[in-house]
CSV table of C-alpha atoms in Angstrom, one decimal:
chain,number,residue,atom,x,y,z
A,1,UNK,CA,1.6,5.4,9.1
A,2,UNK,CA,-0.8,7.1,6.8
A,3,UNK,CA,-3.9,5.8,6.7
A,4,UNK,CA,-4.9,6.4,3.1
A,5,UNK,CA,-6.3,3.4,1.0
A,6,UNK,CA,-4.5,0.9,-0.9
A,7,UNK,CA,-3.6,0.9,-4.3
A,8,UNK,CA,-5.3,-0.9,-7.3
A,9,UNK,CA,-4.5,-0.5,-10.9
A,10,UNK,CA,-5.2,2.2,-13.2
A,11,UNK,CA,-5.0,2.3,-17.1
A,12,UNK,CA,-2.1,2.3,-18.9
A,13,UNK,CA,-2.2,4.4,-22.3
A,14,UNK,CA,-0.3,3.0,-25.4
A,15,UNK,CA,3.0,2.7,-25.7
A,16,UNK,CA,5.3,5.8,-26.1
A,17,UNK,CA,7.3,6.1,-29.4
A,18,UNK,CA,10.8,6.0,-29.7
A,19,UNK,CA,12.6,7.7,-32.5
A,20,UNK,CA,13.8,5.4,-35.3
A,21,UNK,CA,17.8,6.7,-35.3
A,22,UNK,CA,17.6,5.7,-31.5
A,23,UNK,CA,19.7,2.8,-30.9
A,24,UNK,CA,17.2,-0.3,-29.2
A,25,UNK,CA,18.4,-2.9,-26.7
A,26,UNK,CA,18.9,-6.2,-28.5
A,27,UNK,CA,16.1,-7.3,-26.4
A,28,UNK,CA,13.4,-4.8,-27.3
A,29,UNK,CA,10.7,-7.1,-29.5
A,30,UNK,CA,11.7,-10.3,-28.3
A,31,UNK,CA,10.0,-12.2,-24.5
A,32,UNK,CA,13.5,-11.9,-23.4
A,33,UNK,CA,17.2,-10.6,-22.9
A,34,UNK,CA,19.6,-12.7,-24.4
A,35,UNK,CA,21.4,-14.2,-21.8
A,36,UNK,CA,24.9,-12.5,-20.9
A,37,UNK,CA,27.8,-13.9,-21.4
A,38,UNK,CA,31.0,-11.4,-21.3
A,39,UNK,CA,32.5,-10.8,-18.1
A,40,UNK,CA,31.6,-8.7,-15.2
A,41,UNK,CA,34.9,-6.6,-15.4
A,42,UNK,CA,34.4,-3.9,-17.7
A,43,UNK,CA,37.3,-2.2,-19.4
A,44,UNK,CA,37.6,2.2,-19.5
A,45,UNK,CA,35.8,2.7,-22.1
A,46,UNK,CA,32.7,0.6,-21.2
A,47,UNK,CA,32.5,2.5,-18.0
A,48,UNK,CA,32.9,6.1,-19.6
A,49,UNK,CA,30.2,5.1,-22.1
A,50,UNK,CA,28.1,3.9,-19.2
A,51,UNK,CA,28.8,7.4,-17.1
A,52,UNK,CA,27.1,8.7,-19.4
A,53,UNK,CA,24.1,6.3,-19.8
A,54,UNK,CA,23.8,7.0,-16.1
A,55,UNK,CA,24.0,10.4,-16.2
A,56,UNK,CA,21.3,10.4,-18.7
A,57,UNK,CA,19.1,8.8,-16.2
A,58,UNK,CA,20.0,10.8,-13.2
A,59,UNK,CA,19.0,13.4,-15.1
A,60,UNK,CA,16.1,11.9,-16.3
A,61,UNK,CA,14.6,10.8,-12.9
A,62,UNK,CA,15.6,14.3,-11.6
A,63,UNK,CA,13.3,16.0,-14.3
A,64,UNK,CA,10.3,13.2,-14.3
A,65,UNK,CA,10.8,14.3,-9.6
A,66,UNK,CA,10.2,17.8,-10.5
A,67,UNK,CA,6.6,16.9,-11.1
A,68,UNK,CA,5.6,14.8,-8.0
A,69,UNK,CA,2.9,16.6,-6.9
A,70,UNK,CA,-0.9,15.6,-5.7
A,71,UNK,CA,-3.4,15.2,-8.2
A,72,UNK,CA,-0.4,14.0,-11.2
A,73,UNK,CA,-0.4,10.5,-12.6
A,74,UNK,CA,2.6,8.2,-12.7
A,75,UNK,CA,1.8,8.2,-16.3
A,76,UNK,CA,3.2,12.1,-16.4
A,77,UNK,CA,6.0,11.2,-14.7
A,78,UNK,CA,6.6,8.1,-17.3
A,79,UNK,CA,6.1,11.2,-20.3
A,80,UNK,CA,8.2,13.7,-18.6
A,81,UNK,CA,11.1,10.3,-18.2
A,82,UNK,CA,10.5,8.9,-21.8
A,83,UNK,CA,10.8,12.3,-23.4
A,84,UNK,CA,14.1,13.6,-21.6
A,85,UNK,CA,15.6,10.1,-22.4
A,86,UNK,CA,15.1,10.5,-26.2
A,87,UNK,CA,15.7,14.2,-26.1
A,88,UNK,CA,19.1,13.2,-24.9
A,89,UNK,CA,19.4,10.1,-27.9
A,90,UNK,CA,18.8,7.6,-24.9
A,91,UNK,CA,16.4,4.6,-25.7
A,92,UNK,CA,14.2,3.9,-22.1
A,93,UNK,CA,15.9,0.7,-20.8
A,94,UNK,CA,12.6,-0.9,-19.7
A,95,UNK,CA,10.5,0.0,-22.7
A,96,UNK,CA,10.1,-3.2,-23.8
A,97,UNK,CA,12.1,-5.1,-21.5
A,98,UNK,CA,10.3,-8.6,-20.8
A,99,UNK,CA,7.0,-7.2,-22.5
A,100,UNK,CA,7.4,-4.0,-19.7
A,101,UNK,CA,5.1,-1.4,-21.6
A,102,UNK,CA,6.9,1.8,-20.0
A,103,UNK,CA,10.0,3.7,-19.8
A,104,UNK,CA,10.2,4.1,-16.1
A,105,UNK,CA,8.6,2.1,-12.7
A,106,UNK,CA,7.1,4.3,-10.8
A,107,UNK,CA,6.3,2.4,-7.1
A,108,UNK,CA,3.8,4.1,-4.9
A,109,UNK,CA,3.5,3.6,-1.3
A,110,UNK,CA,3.1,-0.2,-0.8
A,111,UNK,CA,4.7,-1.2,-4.0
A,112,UNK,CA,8.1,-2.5,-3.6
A,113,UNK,CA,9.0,-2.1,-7.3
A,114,UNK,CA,8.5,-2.9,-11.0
A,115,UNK,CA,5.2,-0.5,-10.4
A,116,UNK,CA,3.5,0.3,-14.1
A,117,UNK,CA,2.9,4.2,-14.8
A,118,UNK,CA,-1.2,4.6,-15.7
A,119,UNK,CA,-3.5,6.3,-14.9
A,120,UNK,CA,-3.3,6.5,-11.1
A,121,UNK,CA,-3.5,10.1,-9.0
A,122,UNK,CA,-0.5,10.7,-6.5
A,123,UNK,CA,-1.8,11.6,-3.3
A,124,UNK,CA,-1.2,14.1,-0.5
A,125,UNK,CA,0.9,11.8,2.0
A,126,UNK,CA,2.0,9.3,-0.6
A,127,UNK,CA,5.7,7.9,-1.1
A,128,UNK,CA,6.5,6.9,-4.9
A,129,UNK,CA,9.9,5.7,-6.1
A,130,UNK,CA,11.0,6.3,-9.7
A,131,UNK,CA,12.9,4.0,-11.3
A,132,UNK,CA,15.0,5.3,-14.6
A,133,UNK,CA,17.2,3.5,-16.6
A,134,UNK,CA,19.2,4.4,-19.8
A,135,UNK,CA,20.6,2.8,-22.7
A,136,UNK,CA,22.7,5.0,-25.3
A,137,UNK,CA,25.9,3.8,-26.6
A,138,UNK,CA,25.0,0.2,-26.2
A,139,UNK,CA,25.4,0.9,-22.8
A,140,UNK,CA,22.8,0.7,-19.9
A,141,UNK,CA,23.0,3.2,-16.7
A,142,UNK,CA,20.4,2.1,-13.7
A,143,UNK,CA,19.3,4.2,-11.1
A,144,UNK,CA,16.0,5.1,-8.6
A,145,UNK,CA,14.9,7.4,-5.5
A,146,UNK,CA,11.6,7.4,-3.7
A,147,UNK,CA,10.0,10.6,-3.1
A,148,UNK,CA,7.6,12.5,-1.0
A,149,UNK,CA,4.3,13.6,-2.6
A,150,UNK,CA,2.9,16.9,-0.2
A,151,UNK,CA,2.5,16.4,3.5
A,152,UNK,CA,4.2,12.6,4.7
A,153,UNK,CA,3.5,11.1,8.0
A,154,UNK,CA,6.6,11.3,9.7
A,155,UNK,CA,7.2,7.2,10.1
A,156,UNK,CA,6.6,7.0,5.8
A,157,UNK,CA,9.8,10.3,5.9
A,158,UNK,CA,12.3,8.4,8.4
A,159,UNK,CA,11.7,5.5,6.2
A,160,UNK,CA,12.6,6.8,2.8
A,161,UNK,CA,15.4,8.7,5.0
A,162,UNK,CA,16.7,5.7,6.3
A,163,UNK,CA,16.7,3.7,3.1
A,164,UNK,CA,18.5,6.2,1.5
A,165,UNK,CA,21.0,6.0,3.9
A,166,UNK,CA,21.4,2.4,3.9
A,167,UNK,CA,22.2,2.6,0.3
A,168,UNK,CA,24.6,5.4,1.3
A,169,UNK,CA,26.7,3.2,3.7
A,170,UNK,CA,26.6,0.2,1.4
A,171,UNK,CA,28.3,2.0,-1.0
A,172,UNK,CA,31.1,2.9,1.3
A,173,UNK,CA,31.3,-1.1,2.1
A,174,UNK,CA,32.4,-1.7,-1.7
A,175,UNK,CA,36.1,-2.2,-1.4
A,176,UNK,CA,38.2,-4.4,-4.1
A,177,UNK,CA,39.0,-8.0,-2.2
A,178,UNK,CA,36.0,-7.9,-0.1
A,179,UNK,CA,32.8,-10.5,-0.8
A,180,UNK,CA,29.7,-9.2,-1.9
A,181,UNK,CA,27.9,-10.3,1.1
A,182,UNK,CA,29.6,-7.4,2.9
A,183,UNK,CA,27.1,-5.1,1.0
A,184,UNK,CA,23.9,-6.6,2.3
A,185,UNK,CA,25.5,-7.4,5.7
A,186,UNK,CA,25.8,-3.4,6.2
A,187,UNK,CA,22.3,-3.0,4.7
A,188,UNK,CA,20.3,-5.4,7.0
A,189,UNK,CA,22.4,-5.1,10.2
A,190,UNK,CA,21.4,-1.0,9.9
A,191,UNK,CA,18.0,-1.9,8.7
A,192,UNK,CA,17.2,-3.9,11.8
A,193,UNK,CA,18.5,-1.1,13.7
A,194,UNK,CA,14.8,0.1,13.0
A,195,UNK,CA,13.0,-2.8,12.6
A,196,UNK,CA,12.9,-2.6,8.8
A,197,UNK,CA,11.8,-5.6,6.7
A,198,UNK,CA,14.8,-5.7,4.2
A,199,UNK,CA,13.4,-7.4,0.8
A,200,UNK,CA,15.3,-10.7,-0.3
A,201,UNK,CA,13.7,-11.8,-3.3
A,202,UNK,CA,14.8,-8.4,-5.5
A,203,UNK,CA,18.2,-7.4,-5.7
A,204,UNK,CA,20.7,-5.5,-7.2
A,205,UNK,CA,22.8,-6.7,-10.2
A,206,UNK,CA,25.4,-6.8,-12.7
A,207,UNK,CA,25.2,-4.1,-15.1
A,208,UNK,CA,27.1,-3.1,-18.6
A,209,UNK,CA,26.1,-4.1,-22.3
A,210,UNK,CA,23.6,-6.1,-20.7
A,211,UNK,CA,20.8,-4.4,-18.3
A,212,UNK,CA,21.1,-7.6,-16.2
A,213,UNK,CA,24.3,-9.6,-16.8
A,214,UNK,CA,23.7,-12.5,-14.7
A,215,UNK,CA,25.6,-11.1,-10.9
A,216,UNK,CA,23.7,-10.7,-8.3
A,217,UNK,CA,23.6,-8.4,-5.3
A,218,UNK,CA,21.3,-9.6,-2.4
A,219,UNK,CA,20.6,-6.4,0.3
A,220,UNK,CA,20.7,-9.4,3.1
A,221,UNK,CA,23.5,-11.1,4.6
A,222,UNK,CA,23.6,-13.6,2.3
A,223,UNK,CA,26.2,-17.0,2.3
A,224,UNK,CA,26.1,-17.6,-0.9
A,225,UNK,CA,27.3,-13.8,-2.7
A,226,UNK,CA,30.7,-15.0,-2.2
A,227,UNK,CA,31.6,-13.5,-5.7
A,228,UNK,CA,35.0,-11.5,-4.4
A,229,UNK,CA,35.0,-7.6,-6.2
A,230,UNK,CA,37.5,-6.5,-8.7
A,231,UNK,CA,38.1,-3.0,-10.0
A,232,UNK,CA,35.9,-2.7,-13.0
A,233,UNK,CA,32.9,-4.4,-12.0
A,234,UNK,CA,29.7,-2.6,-12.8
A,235,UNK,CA,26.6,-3.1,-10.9
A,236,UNK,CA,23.6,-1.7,-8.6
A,237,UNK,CA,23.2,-1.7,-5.0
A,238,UNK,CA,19.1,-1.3,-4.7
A,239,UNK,CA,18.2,-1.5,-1.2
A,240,UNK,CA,14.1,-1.9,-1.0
A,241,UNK,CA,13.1,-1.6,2.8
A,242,UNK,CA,9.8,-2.1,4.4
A,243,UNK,CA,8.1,-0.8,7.6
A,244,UNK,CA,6.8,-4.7,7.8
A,245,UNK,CA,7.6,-7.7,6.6
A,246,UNK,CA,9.8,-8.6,3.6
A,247,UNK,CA,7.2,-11.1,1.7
A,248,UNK,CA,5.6,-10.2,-1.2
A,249,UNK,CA,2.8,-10.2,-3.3
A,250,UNK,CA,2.7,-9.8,-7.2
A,251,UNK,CA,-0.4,-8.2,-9.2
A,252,UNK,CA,-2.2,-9.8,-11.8
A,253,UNK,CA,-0.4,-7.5,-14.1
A,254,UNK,CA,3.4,-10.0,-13.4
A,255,UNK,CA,5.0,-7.1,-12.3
A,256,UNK,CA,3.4,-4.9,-9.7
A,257,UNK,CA,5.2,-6.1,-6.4
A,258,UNK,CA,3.2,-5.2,-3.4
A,259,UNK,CA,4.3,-5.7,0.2
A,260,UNK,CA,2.1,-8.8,1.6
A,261,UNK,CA,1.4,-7.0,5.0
A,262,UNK,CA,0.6,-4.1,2.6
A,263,UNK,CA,2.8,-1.8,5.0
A,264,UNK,CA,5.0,1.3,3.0
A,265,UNK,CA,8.2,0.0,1.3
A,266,UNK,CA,11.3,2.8,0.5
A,267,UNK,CA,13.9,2.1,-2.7
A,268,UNK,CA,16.9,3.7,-3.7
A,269,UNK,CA,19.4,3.0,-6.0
A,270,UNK,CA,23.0,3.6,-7.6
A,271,UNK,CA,24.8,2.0,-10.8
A,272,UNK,CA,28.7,1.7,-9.1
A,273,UNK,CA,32.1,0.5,-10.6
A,274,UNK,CA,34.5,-1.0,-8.4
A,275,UNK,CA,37.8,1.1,-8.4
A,276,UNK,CA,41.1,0.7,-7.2
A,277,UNK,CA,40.2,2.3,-3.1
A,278,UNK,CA,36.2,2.0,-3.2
A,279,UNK,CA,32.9,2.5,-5.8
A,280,UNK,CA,32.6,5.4,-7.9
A,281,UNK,CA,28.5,6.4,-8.4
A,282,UNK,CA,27.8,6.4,-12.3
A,283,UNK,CA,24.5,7.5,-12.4
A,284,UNK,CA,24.9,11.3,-10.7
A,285,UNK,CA,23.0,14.1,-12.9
């Protein structure tokens, strides 16, 4: 694995603006979401408003990639994000969200997720997921992908290879009828395939009016997702995958979350809907 140092934080500059005919989140101002209460089944037109929230995204995560290179900050990434987002009349789902001061995560090497853009240089070697969400038609659409930043070591490259693939064969897994658990079953039993840490603590979720309606979908095996899918549900599969363990620490900062071993994590994720044979992917550029 690369040998380079570990991360610390950098400085985050003010908060971005947001145009005033840009439609907020009902939680953007306030400590927190209000809690979800409609149902996890969305009807046809929910969905086609959120294809195109997730569209936004995938396109918005594609433009922000297009930058990774050594010597740019994560908070040029968060610009390039924020400004295609309200170029395209999208408010940045995280801008705001629990006090979050930025319109993407951007996690670097060790970071699992929720990493803050500032004013920290990408590296020759590094890994660094981007996490974009985006709300337009009072809609959210979720996705992220980690990416290589110049020359990667080649265990840092099977990882985010693997992980990607692991979200790939999830996806497959999603099948009206079946449990939930079925999804992290087929993460973790590939994952171990490679001895992968596969992180428990962070998971996918329920996604629609509400950026996180309440469902939850663990990446593990585990008893207790028992939740059976219909066609129409909306949600992420986020598999997060480590070369070590699967603890965690958390930065000062209440989001930052680092890998405890400090070993190189992977991410990727999709928003889905449930349809009558399988999942279709909502957020593809």
């Amino acid at each position: 694995m690369s040998g380079q140092s570990l991360l610390v934080p950098g400085e985050i500059t003010p908060v971005r603006s947001v145009p005033g005919n840009i439609r907020r989140p009902e939680y953007v101002g306030k400590p927190a979401p209000t809690p979800y209460t409609g149902p996890e089944v969305q009807d046809t037109d929910t969905v086609e408003r959120m294809r195109i929230a997730g569209r936004i995204a995938a396109q918005a995560m594609e433009e922000a990639a297009k930058h990774i290179a050594p010597g740019v900050t994560t908070d040029q990434l968060d610009k390039v994000a924020h400004d295609f987002m309200v170029d395209h009349g999208a408010y940045p789902s995280t801008l705001g969200y629990r006090g979050f001061p930025k319109s993407l995560c951007t996690s670097l090497n060790e970071v699992i997720c929720h990493g803050i853009p500032d004013s920290t240089v990408l590296r020759d070697g590094d890994i660094v997921n981007l996490d974009v969400t985006a709300y337009i038609n009072g809609v959210h659409g979720d996705n992220n992908a980690t990416y290589l930043c110049g020359d990667v070591d080649e265990e840092s490259r099977l990882l985010v290879e693997r992980t990607r693939e692991s979200l790939n064969r999830a996806i497959k897994a999603v099948k009206p009828g079946r449990q939930i658990n079925v999804i992290g079953r087929v993460i973790e039993s590939y994952a171990k395939r490679f001895g992968y840490g596969v992180v428990r603590d962070f998971t996918g979720h329920g996604i629609n009016t509400s950026f996180h309606s309440g469902l939850i979908i663990p990446h593990y095996d585990s008893p207790h997702a028992t939740t059976v899918m219909q066609p129409g549900m909306t949600f992420t599969i986020e598999p997060m995958l480590t070369l070590g363990t699967h603890e965690y620490d958390m930065w000062e900062d209440g989001w930052t979350v680092v890998t405890k071993d400090r070993k190189r994590t992977a991410q990727f994720e999709h928003t889905l809907v449930v349809t009558e044979t399988g999942a279709e992917i909502l957020t593809l550029p």
